Amino acid sequence: MRPLPPNATIAVIGAGIVGTSVAFALMERGYRVTLFDRAEPGRTGPSFGNAGHVVGSGIFPLAEPGIGLTGLRMLMDPEGPLKIPASYLGKVTPWLWRFWRSSYGEAYERGIRALIGMNRGAVDDAEALWTRAGIGHMLRRAPALYLYESEASWMSVRSHWKRRIDEGFASHFVGEAAIRDLEPNLAPVFARGVISDDWGIVTDPFEVVTGLFRAGQQRGIAFREAAVTALVPEGEGVAVIIDGEHQSFDAALVAAGVWSRPLAAALDEKLPVEAECGYNITFPGRSGLINRPLVFGDRGVVATPLSPGLRVGGWTELGGTELPPNPARWRKMAEISSAVLPELTGADGAQWMGHRPSMPDSVPVISRSGRHPAVFYAVGHGHYGLSQSAKTAKMIAELVAEATDERYSAYSIGRFAD
Ligand SMILES: Cc1cc2nc3c(=O)[nH]c(=O)nc-3n(C[C@H](O)[C@H](O)[C@H](O)COP(=O)(O)OP(=O)(O)OC[C@H]3O[C@@H](n4cnc5c(N)ncnc54)[C@H](O)[C@@H]3O)c2cc1C
């Protein structure tokens, strides 16, 4: 593979947190970048309303040993954090099959190693990129507090914490009394806690995308608001197709979140990215109720003190991108919010649902296309797109400018070619 010379033109499709970050890093390398989005940058995808955590210690794939049984139990539980509408089961089965195959043995271990490679140093990477973009103040280093309600739930995750510690992620165990001192507004239901140091939070995820986008524009990145319908190889370069009109570039990057799949399919490339819906509620003026990011281990839910308010959310619904939000999920989320933070009982909040772009092995595709050397992908960051965005930007800039394909083979799209 040949490195792309500086001054070459690059189209970046998708202006969520991943596309805006990569566009900025490519611009810094001297490329002439045009960013395309069908809507206002950061407005329509999960980059808008995520929980705002920058997670260094997130090293476990979603599919883990025993997921078949755990997943079934979650599906049967009407209050469980995993949902698949019956009508979507057929469509999502090939993805679930790959998901299950990633959950054990060497494949599972490979997933952990790839996630360690992505997430270690996430806060430092974000701080470095965002400081260069003039938005470093939007990040705060903030160790997270994981919470467990029973001895049984704690026992079920003990091996995870051991692995994190073995891998060098600082983790401190706390008991009931310490939890009350750290977070006096929590309901007194938490038996065990762990503080994970490798963590940060942002002021507001949408503000971060907007900040990166504006910083890029000021330094010469062009923006076009349009839905890209296809990428077509054109000699050594690539054409971006919009409503039949075509615009030529030396290279293109697909960073359109879960909507990347049809763009890859048009290039005859397998990209099994699936929409994993998450729900949250943001309670304005209530951020002061907690002192740090919280992870409720038994509920599949996190809480973050953000500038728009206290955000409580999470969960997984595999229903594709067309499924409308289910109001019952927000009702349940409001119930959980007041169960863990009684002062939220009866509080009004803004409801939001977003589509995480999730790969079956929980590892993003950060890769050159296997079909055409001038096409690249930065897709499938699942639960960690905000956390991994700065590292992704660095990796794509290296792939394009230095052709470091071998170094990043763990993230290659080629792993789905079978
Ligand atoms: C409830 C919830 C909580 C989360 N919490 C966290 C968290 O705390 N920390 C964390 O790290 N991650 C979190 N995530 C995950 C994170 O939000 C995502 O991984 C991340 O936002 C994905 O970013 P992206 O840029 O790849 O995709 P997107 O945000 O989906 O951006 C893709 C962009 O592409 C555009 N687009 C799509 N198709 C086209 C087209 N054909 N032409 C032009 N433009 C197109 C879209 O309009 C969109 O702007 C959370 C997600 C959810 C749902």
Tab-separated table of C-alpha atoms and ligand atoms in Angstrom:
chain	number	residue	atom	x	y	z
A	1	MET	CA	0.000	0.000	0.000
A	2	ARG	CA	1.218	3.501	-0.814
A	3	PRO	CA	0.930	6.378	1.686
A	4	LEU	CA	-1.264	9.188	0.358
A	5	PRO	CA	0.852	12.326	-0.258
A	6	PRO	CA	0.001	15.519	1.671
A	7	ASN	CA	-2.346	17.859	-0.171
A	8	ALA	CA	-4.365	14.924	-1.500
A	9	THR	CA	-8.158	15.309	-1.288
A	10	ILE	CA	-10.150	13.141	1.142
A	11	ALA	CA	-13.918	12.844	1.611
A	12	VAL	CA	-15.121	11.921	5.102
A	13	ILE	CA	-18.688	10.568	5.108
A	14	GLY	CA	-20.399	11.185	8.455
A	15	ALA	CA	-19.870	14.044	10.904
A	16	GLY	CA	-20.523	12.308	14.209
A	17	ILE	CA	-17.808	12.183	16.869
A	18	VAL	CA	-15.770	9.711	14.794
A	19	GLY	CA	-15.967	11.537	11.444
A	20	THR	CA	-15.266	14.992	12.907
A	21	SER	CA	-12.287	13.640	14.903
A	22	VAL	CA	-10.755	11.843	11.925
A	23	ALA	CA	-11.363	14.817	9.619
A	24	PHE	CA	-9.471	17.029	12.076
A	25	ALA	CA	-6.508	14.631	12.317
A	26	LEU	CA	-6.338	14.277	8.507
A	27	MET	CA	-6.420	18.061	8.115
A	28	GLU	CA	-3.510	18.290	10.590
A	29	ARG	CA	-1.552	15.911	8.331
A	30	GLY	CA	-1.934	18.354	5.456
A	31	TYR	CA	-4.800	16.702	3.543
A	32	ARG	CA	-7.600	18.685	1.915
A	33	VAL	CA	-10.663	17.308	3.672
A	34	THR	CA	-14.362	17.593	2.813
A	35	LEU	CA	-16.780	16.380	5.466
A	36	PHE	CA	-20.229	15.167	4.333
A	37	ASP	CA	-23.264	14.709	6.556
A	38	ARG	CA	-26.924	14.448	5.636
A	39	ALA	CA	-27.715	16.696	8.641
A	40	GLU	CA	-26.112	19.102	11.100
A	41	PRO	CA	-22.859	17.554	12.421
A	42	GLY	CA	-23.434	15.531	15.573
A	43	ARG	CA	-27.189	16.109	15.621
A	44	THR	CA	-28.777	12.868	14.401
A	45	GLY	CA	-26.634	9.955	15.580
A	46	PRO	CA	-25.669	8.613	19.010
A	47	SER	CA	-22.862	11.180	19.129
A	48	PHE	CA	-25.567	13.667	20.129
A	49	GLY	CA	-26.919	12.224	23.334
A	50	ASN	CA	-24.566	9.559	24.662
A	51	ALA	CA	-23.608	9.337	28.319
A	52	GLY	CA	-20.448	11.417	27.900
A	53	HIS	CA	-18.016	8.925	29.445
A	54	VAL	CA	-14.462	8.633	28.157
A	55	VAL	CA	-13.582	5.127	29.278
A	56	GLY	CA	-9.997	3.947	29.429
A	57	SER	CA	-10.723	0.739	31.314
A	58	GLY	CA	-13.530	-0.558	29.055
A	59	ILE	CA	-11.775	-3.715	27.936
A	60	PHE	CA	-14.491	-6.386	27.769
A	61	PRO	CA	-16.458	-7.269	24.636
A	62	LEU	CA	-20.226	-7.445	25.128
A	63	ALA	CA	-20.213	-11.078	24.023
A	64	GLU	CA	-18.505	-12.982	26.805
A	65	PRO	CA	-18.369	-16.619	27.905
A	66	GLY	CA	-21.874	-17.755	28.875
A	67	ILE	CA	-23.592	-14.923	26.946
A	68	GLY	CA	-25.998	-17.427	25.338
A	69	LEU	CA	-27.642	-18.185	28.684
A	70	THR	CA	-27.236	-14.718	30.216
A	71	GLY	CA	-28.679	-13.146	27.062
A	72	LEU	CA	-31.670	-15.489	27.098
A	73	ARG	CA	-32.325	-14.704	30.776
A	74	MET	CA	-32.146	-10.961	30.012
A	75	LEU	CA	-34.521	-11.363	27.053
A	76	MET	CA	-37.076	-13.232	29.177
A	77	ASP	CA	-36.957	-10.585	31.916
A	78	PRO	CA	-39.362	-7.750	30.984
A	79	GLU	CA	-37.203	-5.433	33.114
A	80	GLY	CA	-33.883	-6.734	31.737
A	81	PRO	CA	-31.422	-4.467	29.881
A	82	LEU	CA	-31.556	-6.448	26.561
A	83	LYS	CA	-34.478	-6.412	24.107
A	84	ILE	CA	-35.026	-7.849	20.604
A	85	PRO	CA	-38.458	-7.338	19.007
A	86	ALA	CA	-39.744	-10.677	17.659
A	87	SER	CA	-40.191	-9.106	14.199
A	88	TYR	CA	-36.443	-8.332	14.010
A	89	LEU	CA	-35.127	-11.668	15.242
A	90	GLY	CA	-34.766	-13.147	11.746
A	91	LYS	CA	-32.858	-10.135	10.431
A	92	VAL	CA	-30.440	-9.973	13.339
A	93	THR	CA	-29.718	-13.730	13.554
A	94	PRO	CA	-26.526	-13.679	11.371
A	95	TRP	CA	-25.150	-10.879	13.570
A	96	LEU	CA	-26.110	-12.796	16.745
A	97	TRP	CA	-24.354	-15.856	15.371
A	98	ARG	CA	-21.103	-13.893	14.902
A	99	PHE	CA	-21.684	-12.299	18.331
A	100	TRP	CA	-21.924	-15.728	19.985
A	101	ARG	CA	-18.844	-16.998	18.117
A	102	SER	CA	-16.866	-14.053	19.533
A	103	SER	CA	-17.864	-14.894	23.093
A	104	TYR	CA	-15.441	-17.671	23.982
A	105	GLY	CA	-11.930	-19.037	23.550
A	106	GLU	CA	-9.312	-17.302	21.435
A	107	ALA	CA	-11.887	-15.051	19.718
A	108	TYR	CA	-12.950	-13.603	23.081
A	109	GLU	CA	-9.336	-13.103	24.161
A	110	ARG	CA	-8.592	-11.405	20.804
A	111	GLY	CA	-11.504	-9.029	21.478
A	112	ILE	CA	-10.117	-8.099	24.899
A	113	ARG	CA	-6.655	-7.447	23.480
A	114	ALA	CA	-8.076	-5.299	20.670
A	115	LEU	CA	-10.164	-3.274	23.138
A	116	ILE	CA	-7.168	-2.775	25.433
A	117	GLY	CA	-5.293	-1.501	22.358
A	118	MET	CA	-8.108	0.973	21.632
A	119	ASN	CA	-9.121	2.145	25.096
A	120	ARG	CA	-5.894	2.298	27.105
A	121	GLY	CA	-4.972	5.960	27.306
A	122	ALA	CA	-8.375	7.088	25.965
A	123	VAL	CA	-8.487	10.094	28.303
A	124	ASP	CA	-4.954	11.163	27.323
A	125	ASP	CA	-5.735	10.735	23.623
A	126	ALA	CA	-8.947	12.785	23.910
A	127	GLU	CA	-7.177	15.466	25.911
A	128	ALA	CA	-4.384	15.723	23.327
A	129	LEU	CA	-6.696	15.987	20.275
A	130	TRP	CA	-9.251	18.241	21.903
A	131	THR	CA	-6.579	20.571	23.288
A	132	ARG	CA	-5.149	20.955	19.765
A	133	ALA	CA	-8.694	21.783	18.620
A	134	GLY	CA	-9.092	24.347	21.421
A	135	ILE	CA	-11.795	22.374	23.279
A	136	GLY	CA	-9.671	20.723	25.994
A	137	HIS	CA	-11.877	22.372	28.642
A	138	MET	CA	-14.788	20.104	27.594
A	139	LEU	CA	-13.066	17.082	29.186
A	140	ARG	CA	-12.686	16.415	32.916
A	141	ARG	CA	-10.663	13.547	34.378
A	142	ALA	CA	-13.204	11.832	36.621
A	143	PRO	CA	-12.719	8.297	38.019
A	144	ALA	CA	-15.972	6.329	37.773
A	145	LEU	CA	-17.725	4.511	40.595
A	146	TYR	CA	-19.109	1.063	39.680
A	147	LEU	CA	-21.899	-0.067	42.003
A	148	TYR	CA	-23.187	-3.554	42.877
A	149	GLU	CA	-26.318	-4.220	44.884
A	150	SER	CA	-25.633	-7.717	46.163
A	151	GLU	CA	-22.799	-10.035	47.026
A	152	ALA	CA	-23.937	-12.304	44.188
A	153	SER	CA	-23.665	-9.596	41.528
A	154	TRP	CA	-20.248	-8.610	42.882
A	155	MET	CA	-19.047	-12.218	42.717
A	156	SER	CA	-20.165	-12.419	39.076
A	157	VAL	CA	-17.838	-9.565	38.045
A	158	ARG	CA	-14.868	-10.174	40.343
A	159	SER	CA	-12.833	-11.839	37.601
A	160	HIS	CA	-13.329	-8.748	35.375
A	161	TRP	CA	-11.822	-6.516	38.031
A	162	LYS	CA	-8.945	-8.917	38.560
A	163	ARG	CA	-8.186	-8.818	34.829
A	164	ARG	CA	-8.372	-5.019	34.752
A	165	ILE	CA	-5.929	-4.788	37.662
A	166	ASP	CA	-3.627	-7.366	36.046
A	167	GLU	CA	-3.657	-5.231	32.883
A	168	GLY	CA	-2.603	-2.158	34.887
A	169	PHE	CA	-5.942	-0.305	35.165
A	170	ALA	CA	-6.004	1.245	38.652
A	171	SER	CA	-9.138	0.055	40.510
A	172	HIS	CA	-10.011	0.681	44.175
A	173	PHE	CA	-12.572	-1.390	46.091
A	174	VAL	CA	-15.011	0.403	48.372
A	175	GLY	CA	-17.697	-0.846	50.775
A	176	GLU	CA	-21.156	0.341	51.787
A	177	ALA	CA	-20.040	3.109	54.163
A	178	ALA	CA	-17.495	4.560	51.725
A	179	ILE	CA	-20.127	4.567	48.948
A	180	ARG	CA	-22.441	6.614	51.191
A	181	ASP	CA	-19.615	9.123	51.863
A	182	LEU	CA	-18.733	9.396	48.196
A	183	GLU	CA	-22.330	9.686	46.936
A	184	PRO	CA	-24.679	10.683	49.764
A	185	ASN	CA	-27.705	11.047	47.467
A	186	LEU	CA	-27.692	7.410	46.363
A	187	ALA	CA	-30.308	5.054	47.805
A	188	PRO	CA	-28.625	2.908	50.496
A	189	VAL	CA	-28.814	-0.272	48.419
A	190	PHE	CA	-25.233	-0.702	47.233
A	191	ALA	CA	-23.157	-3.364	48.936
A	192	ARG	CA	-19.957	-3.052	46.911
A	193	GLY	CA	-18.262	-0.512	44.699
A	194	VAL	CA	-15.117	-0.094	42.624
A	195	ILE	CA	-13.505	3.166	41.597
A	196	SER	CA	-11.915	2.974	38.162
A	197	ASP	CA	-9.308	5.686	37.653
A	198	ASP	CA	-8.933	5.521	33.850
A	199	TRP	CA	-12.006	7.582	33.101
A	200	GLY	CA	-13.159	11.042	32.102
A	201	ILE	CA	-16.403	12.840	31.330
A	202	VAL	CA	-17.323	15.607	28.928
A	203	THR	CA	-19.420	18.708	29.480
A	204	ASP	CA	-21.901	17.617	26.773
A	205	PRO	CA	-21.221	15.104	23.947
A	206	PHE	CA	-22.967	17.247	21.309
A	207	GLU	CA	-20.908	20.269	22.333
A	208	VAL	CA	-17.740	18.202	21.771
A	209	VAL	CA	-18.738	17.261	18.183
A	210	THR	CA	-19.719	20.848	17.443
A	211	GLY	CA	-16.456	22.105	18.940
A	212	LEU	CA	-14.341	19.728	16.837
A	213	PHE	CA	-16.366	20.520	13.727
A	214	ARG	CA	-15.979	24.297	14.117
A	215	ALA	CA	-12.258	23.981	14.896
A	216	GLY	CA	-11.850	21.915	11.715
A	217	GLN	CA	-13.820	24.394	9.615
A	218	GLN	CA	-11.694	27.280	10.889
A	219	ARG	CA	-8.607	25.398	9.735
A	220	GLY	CA	-9.894	24.685	6.246
A	221	ILE	CA	-12.095	21.563	6.376
A	222	ALA	CA	-14.976	21.982	3.900
A	223	PHE	CA	-18.471	20.805	4.829
A	224	ARG	CA	-21.313	19.695	2.591
A	225	GLU	CA	-24.745	18.883	4.009
A	226	ALA	CA	-25.900	16.008	1.797
A	227	ALA	CA	-26.728	12.308	2.012
A	228	VAL	CA	-24.077	10.256	0.224
A	229	THR	CA	-25.696	7.390	-1.669
A	230	ALA	CA	-22.558	5.509	-2.772
A	231	LEU	CA	-18.795	5.557	-3.181
A	232	VAL	CA	-17.546	4.435	-6.574
A	233	PRO	CA	-13.911	3.533	-7.318
A	234	GLU	CA	-12.520	5.851	-9.989
A	235	GLY	CA	-8.993	5.042	-11.184
A	236	GLU	CA	-6.724	5.320	-8.117
A	237	GLY	CA	-9.268	7.550	-6.375
A	238	VAL	CA	-12.941	7.428	-5.530
A	239	ALA	CA	-16.114	9.279	-6.477
A	240	VAL	CA	-18.677	10.377	-3.878
A	241	ILE	CA	-22.209	10.059	-5.275
A	242	ILE	CA	-24.983	12.396	-4.146
A	243	ASP	CA	-28.308	12.296	-5.993
A	244	GLY	CA	-26.593	11.023	-9.125
A	245	GLU	CA	-24.088	13.899	-9.049
A	246	HIS	CA	-20.504	12.828	-8.504
A	247	GLN	CA	-17.488	14.477	-6.853
A	248	SER	CA	-13.970	13.032	-7.239
A	249	PHE	CA	-11.455	12.554	-4.394
A	250	ASP	CA	-8.089	10.884	-3.949
A	251	ALA	CA	-9.527	8.879	-1.023
A	252	ALA	CA	-12.680	8.535	1.088
A	253	LEU	CA	-13.441	7.483	4.645
A	254	VAL	CA	-16.751	5.905	5.659
A	255	ALA	CA	-17.637	7.088	9.197
A	256	ALA	CA	-21.429	7.067	8.962
A	257	GLY	CA	-22.091	5.023	12.107
A	258	VAL	CA	-24.696	2.303	11.703
A	259	TRP	CA	-25.721	3.825	8.363
A	260	SER	CA	-22.300	2.839	6.931
A	261	ARG	CA	-23.531	-0.637	6.072
A	262	PRO	CA	-25.222	0.202	2.717
A	263	LEU	CA	-22.180	2.261	1.662
A	264	ALA	CA	-19.966	-0.793	2.273
A	265	ALA	CA	-22.472	-3.111	0.583
A	266	ALA	CA	-22.396	-0.931	-2.550
A	267	LEU	CA	-18.631	-1.587	-2.613
A	268	ASP	CA	-19.402	-5.312	-2.257
A	269	GLU	CA	-17.847	-5.398	1.201
A	270	LYS	CA	-19.177	-7.144	4.339
A	271	LEU	CA	-19.552	-4.741	7.255
A	272	PRO	CA	-21.833	-6.404	9.819
A	273	VAL	CA	-22.589	-3.290	11.832
A	274	GLU	CA	-25.884	-3.488	13.744
A	275	ALA	CA	-27.956	-0.795	15.456
A	276	GLU	CA	-27.895	-1.259	19.207
A	277	CYS	CA	-30.417	1.224	20.580
A	278	GLY	CA	-29.866	2.867	23.938
A	279	TYR	CA	-32.231	5.080	25.926
A	280	ASN	CA	-31.633	7.855	28.391
A	281	ILE	CA	-33.273	10.665	30.334
A	282	THR	CA	-31.548	13.965	31.122
A	283	PHE	CA	-32.795	15.735	34.236
A	284	PRO	CA	-31.991	19.462	33.901
A	285	GLY	CA	-30.496	21.158	36.948
A	286	ARG	CA	-29.907	17.834	38.758
A	287	SER	CA	-26.233	17.215	37.945
A	288	GLY	CA	-25.270	18.232	41.474
A	289	LEU	CA	-26.934	15.087	42.830
A	290	ILE	CA	-23.846	13.009	41.999
A	291	ASN	CA	-20.136	13.756	42.254
A	292	ARG	CA	-18.719	11.520	39.541
A	293	PRO	CA	-19.738	9.178	36.676
A	294	LEU	CA	-21.612	6.166	38.070
A	295	VAL	CA	-22.069	2.695	36.577
A	296	PHE	CA	-24.957	0.675	38.024
A	297	GLY	CA	-23.632	-2.834	37.467
A	298	ASP	CA	-26.934	-4.641	38.074
A	299	ARG	CA	-29.076	-2.372	35.898
A	300	GLY	CA	-27.130	-1.914	32.655
A	301	VAL	CA	-27.387	1.828	33.282
A	302	VAL	CA	-24.930	4.692	33.889
A	303	ALA	CA	-25.344	8.224	35.261
A	304	THR	CA	-23.324	11.317	34.370
A	305	PRO	CA	-23.298	14.877	35.663
A	306	LEU	CA	-23.358	16.829	32.359
A	307	SER	CA	-23.972	20.506	31.617
A	308	PRO	CA	-27.482	19.861	30.167
A	309	GLY	CA	-28.339	17.941	33.374
A	310	LEU	CA	-27.989	14.603	35.120
A	311	ARG	CA	-28.156	11.935	32.404
A	312	VAL	CA	-29.270	8.398	33.298
A	313	GLY	CA	-29.318	5.779	30.562
A	314	GLY	CA	-28.063	2.661	28.840
A	315	TRP	CA	-29.568	-0.672	27.725
A	316	THR	CA	-29.546	-2.509	24.440
A	317	GLU	CA	-32.381	-2.975	21.956
A	318	LEU	CA	-31.549	-4.777	18.706
A	319	GLY	CA	-34.326	-3.584	16.437
A	320	GLY	CA	-32.598	-1.925	13.469
A	321	THR	CA	-32.693	1.763	12.590
A	322	GLU	CA	-36.374	1.924	11.620
A	323	LEU	CA	-37.851	0.806	14.945
A	324	PRO	CA	-39.516	3.774	16.690
A	325	PRO	CA	-38.525	4.413	20.327
A	326	ASN	CA	-40.528	2.435	22.882
A	327	PRO	CA	-41.979	4.787	25.574
A	328	ALA	CA	-42.066	1.870	28.052
A	329	ARG	CA	-38.254	1.951	28.105
A	330	TRP	CA	-38.257	5.570	29.281
A	331	ARG	CA	-40.878	4.785	31.916
A	332	LYS	CA	-38.645	2.003	33.205
A	333	MET	CA	-35.575	4.258	33.044
A	334	ALA	CA	-37.438	6.886	35.133
A	335	GLU	CA	-38.326	4.176	37.681
A	336	ILE	CA	-34.697	3.062	37.893
A	337	SER	CA	-33.541	6.678	38.203
A	338	SER	CA	-35.729	7.257	41.249
A	339	ALA	CA	-34.872	3.849	42.723
A	340	VAL	CA	-31.135	4.629	42.724
A	341	LEU	CA	-31.423	8.389	43.297
A	342	PRO	CA	-34.626	8.969	45.305
A	343	GLU	CA	-34.446	12.747	44.771
A	344	LEU	CA	-35.281	12.129	41.098
A	345	THR	CA	-38.711	10.759	42.015
A	346	GLY	CA	-41.281	12.603	39.911
A	347	ALA	CA	-38.603	14.763	38.213
A	348	ASP	CA	-39.125	15.740	34.573
A	349	GLY	CA	-36.414	14.948	32.090
A	350	ALA	CA	-35.634	15.053	28.353
A	351	GLN	CA	-35.981	11.618	26.729
A	352	TRP	CA	-33.620	10.435	24.011
A	353	MET	CA	-32.857	7.262	22.082
A	354	GLY	CA	-29.791	6.632	19.906
A	355	HIS	CA	-28.356	3.892	17.669
A	356	ARG	CA	-24.954	2.602	18.694
A	357	PRO	CA	-23.071	1.247	15.654
A	358	SER	CA	-22.095	-2.170	17.043
A	359	MET	CA	-19.872	-4.895	15.653
A	360	PRO	CA	-20.546	-8.484	16.772
A	361	ASP	CA	-17.093	-8.721	18.417
A	362	SER	CA	-17.359	-5.217	19.983
A	363	VAL	CA	-14.197	-4.178	18.093
A	364	PRO	CA	-14.483	-1.216	15.702
A	365	VAL	CA	-13.438	-1.457	12.074
A	366	ILE	CA	-10.556	0.978	11.583
A	367	SER	CA	-9.273	-0.160	8.285
A	368	ARG	CA	-8.521	0.253	4.648
A	369	SER	CA	-11.134	-1.341	2.419
A	370	GLY	CA	-10.350	-4.848	1.214
A	371	ARG	CA	-11.913	-3.879	-2.146
A	372	HIS	CA	-10.344	-0.558	-2.992
A	373	PRO	CA	-7.140	0.925	-1.490
A	374	ALA	CA	-8.473	4.498	-1.596
A	375	VAL	CA	-11.445	3.715	0.686
A	376	PHE	CA	-11.138	3.567	4.496
A	377	TYR	CA	-13.561	2.729	7.323
A	378	ALA	CA	-13.919	4.043	10.885
A	379	VAL	CA	-17.128	2.330	11.918
A	380	GLY	CA	-18.631	0.200	14.678
A	381	HIS	CA	-17.460	1.776	17.929
A	382	GLY	CA	-20.522	0.459	19.778
A	383	HIS	CA	-20.596	1.518	23.417
A	384	TYR	CA	-17.291	3.416	23.196
A	385	GLY	CA	-17.414	5.778	20.208
A	386	LEU	CA	-16.782	8.919	22.220
A	387	SER	CA	-14.015	7.187	24.187
A	388	GLN	CA	-12.284	5.779	21.105
A	389	SER	CA	-12.748	8.720	18.751
A	390	ALA	CA	-9.376	10.387	19.349
A	391	LYS	CA	-7.437	7.098	19.061
A	392	THR	CA	-9.393	6.283	15.889
A	393	ALA	CA	-8.421	9.660	14.418
A	394	LYS	CA	-4.759	8.944	15.107
A	395	MET	CA	-4.994	5.437	13.620
A	396	ILE	CA	-6.750	6.509	10.412
A	397	ALA	CA	-4.290	9.378	9.936
A	398	GLU	CA	-1.462	6.813	10.208
A	399	LEU	CA	-3.153	4.351	7.858
A	400	VAL	CA	-3.616	7.064	5.241
A	401	ALA	CA	-0.302	8.901	5.626
A	402	GLU	CA	2.008	6.001	6.517
A	403	ALA	CA	0.158	2.900	5.242
A	404	THR	CA	0.471	1.199	8.652
A	405	ASP	CA	-2.084	-1.498	7.731
A	406	GLU	CA	-0.190	-4.335	9.451
A	407	ARG	CA	0.018	-2.482	12.761
A	408	TYR	CA	-3.770	-2.246	12.889
A	409	SER	CA	-4.686	-5.662	11.522
A	410	ALA	CA	-6.789	-6.440	14.665
A	411	TYR	CA	-9.263	-3.775	13.487
A	412	SER	CA	-9.307	-4.784	9.833
A	413	ILE	CA	-12.549	-5.172	7.894
A	414	GLY	CA	-10.982	-8.337	6.445
A	415	ARG	CA	-11.980	-10.276	9.578
A	416	PHE	CA	-15.566	-10.355	8.284
A	417	ALA	CA	-14.705	-11.454	4.756
A	418	ASP	CA	-15.714	-15.142	5.282
B	1	LIG	C1	-27.466	5.530	25.229
B	1	LIG	C2	-26.052	5.618	24.714
B	1	LIG	C3	-25.023	5.945	25.587
B	1	LIG	C4	-23.704	5.981	25.148
B	1	LIG	N1	-22.725	6.375	26.008
B	1	LIG	C5	-21.424	6.430	25.598
B	1	LIG	C6	-20.401	6.874	26.473
B	1	LIG	O1	-20.658	7.281	27.603
B	1	LIG	N2	-19.132	6.858	26.026
B	1	LIG	C7	-18.801	6.426	24.776
B	1	LIG	O2	-17.628	6.395	24.450
B	1	LIG	N3	-19.765	6.060	23.885
B	1	LIG	C8	-21.063	6.046	24.273
B	1	LIG	N4	-22.043	5.653	23.412
B	1	LIG	C9	-21.662	5.227	22.067
B	1	LIG	C10	-21.352	6.408	21.160
B	1	LIG	O3	-22.366	7.379	21.263
B	1	LIG	C11	-21.229	5.934	19.691
B	1	LIG	O4	-20.326	4.851	19.616
B	1	LIG	C12	-20.708	7.059	18.806
B	1	LIG	O5	-21.509	8.210	18.947
B	1	LIG	C13	-20.659	6.638	17.336
B	1	LIG	O6	-20.198	7.743	16.622
B	1	LIG	P1	-20.094	7.753	15.031
B	1	LIG	O7	-19.519	9.059	14.655
B	1	LIG	O8	-19.434	6.497	14.584
B	1	LIG	O9	-21.592	7.611	14.528
B	1	LIG	P2	-22.830	8.624	14.518
B	1	LIG	O10	-22.898	9.430	15.748
B	1	LIG	O11	-23.996	7.766	14.173
B	1	LIG	O12	-22.516	9.595	13.318
B	1	LIG	C14	-22.694	9.178	11.979
B	1	LIG	C15	-23.038	10.385	11.156
B	1	LIG	O13	-23.127	9.957	9.803
B	1	LIG	C16	-24.189	10.654	9.177
B	1	LIG	N5	-24.617	9.860	8.021
B	1	LIG	C17	-25.164	8.642	8.031
B	1	LIG	N6	-25.374	8.188	6.788
B	1	LIG	C18	-24.943	9.171	5.957
B	1	LIG	C19	-24.903	9.302	4.546
B	1	LIG	N7	-25.305	8.325	3.725
B	1	LIG	N8	-24.416	10.468	4.016
B	1	LIG	C20	-23.993	11.471	4.832
B	1	LIG	N9	-24.015	11.381	6.185
B	1	LIG	C21	-24.476	10.239	6.743
B	1	LIG	C22	-25.248	10.779	10.271
B	1	LIG	O14	-26.134	11.845	9.989
B	1	LIG	C23	-24.390	11.001	11.509
B	1	LIG	O15	-24.195	12.387	11.775
B	1	LIG	C24	-23.394	5.656	23.801
B	1	LIG	C25	-24.429	5.369	22.911
B	1	LIG	C26	-25.746	5.357	23.340
B	1	LIG	C27	-26.845	5.063	22.367
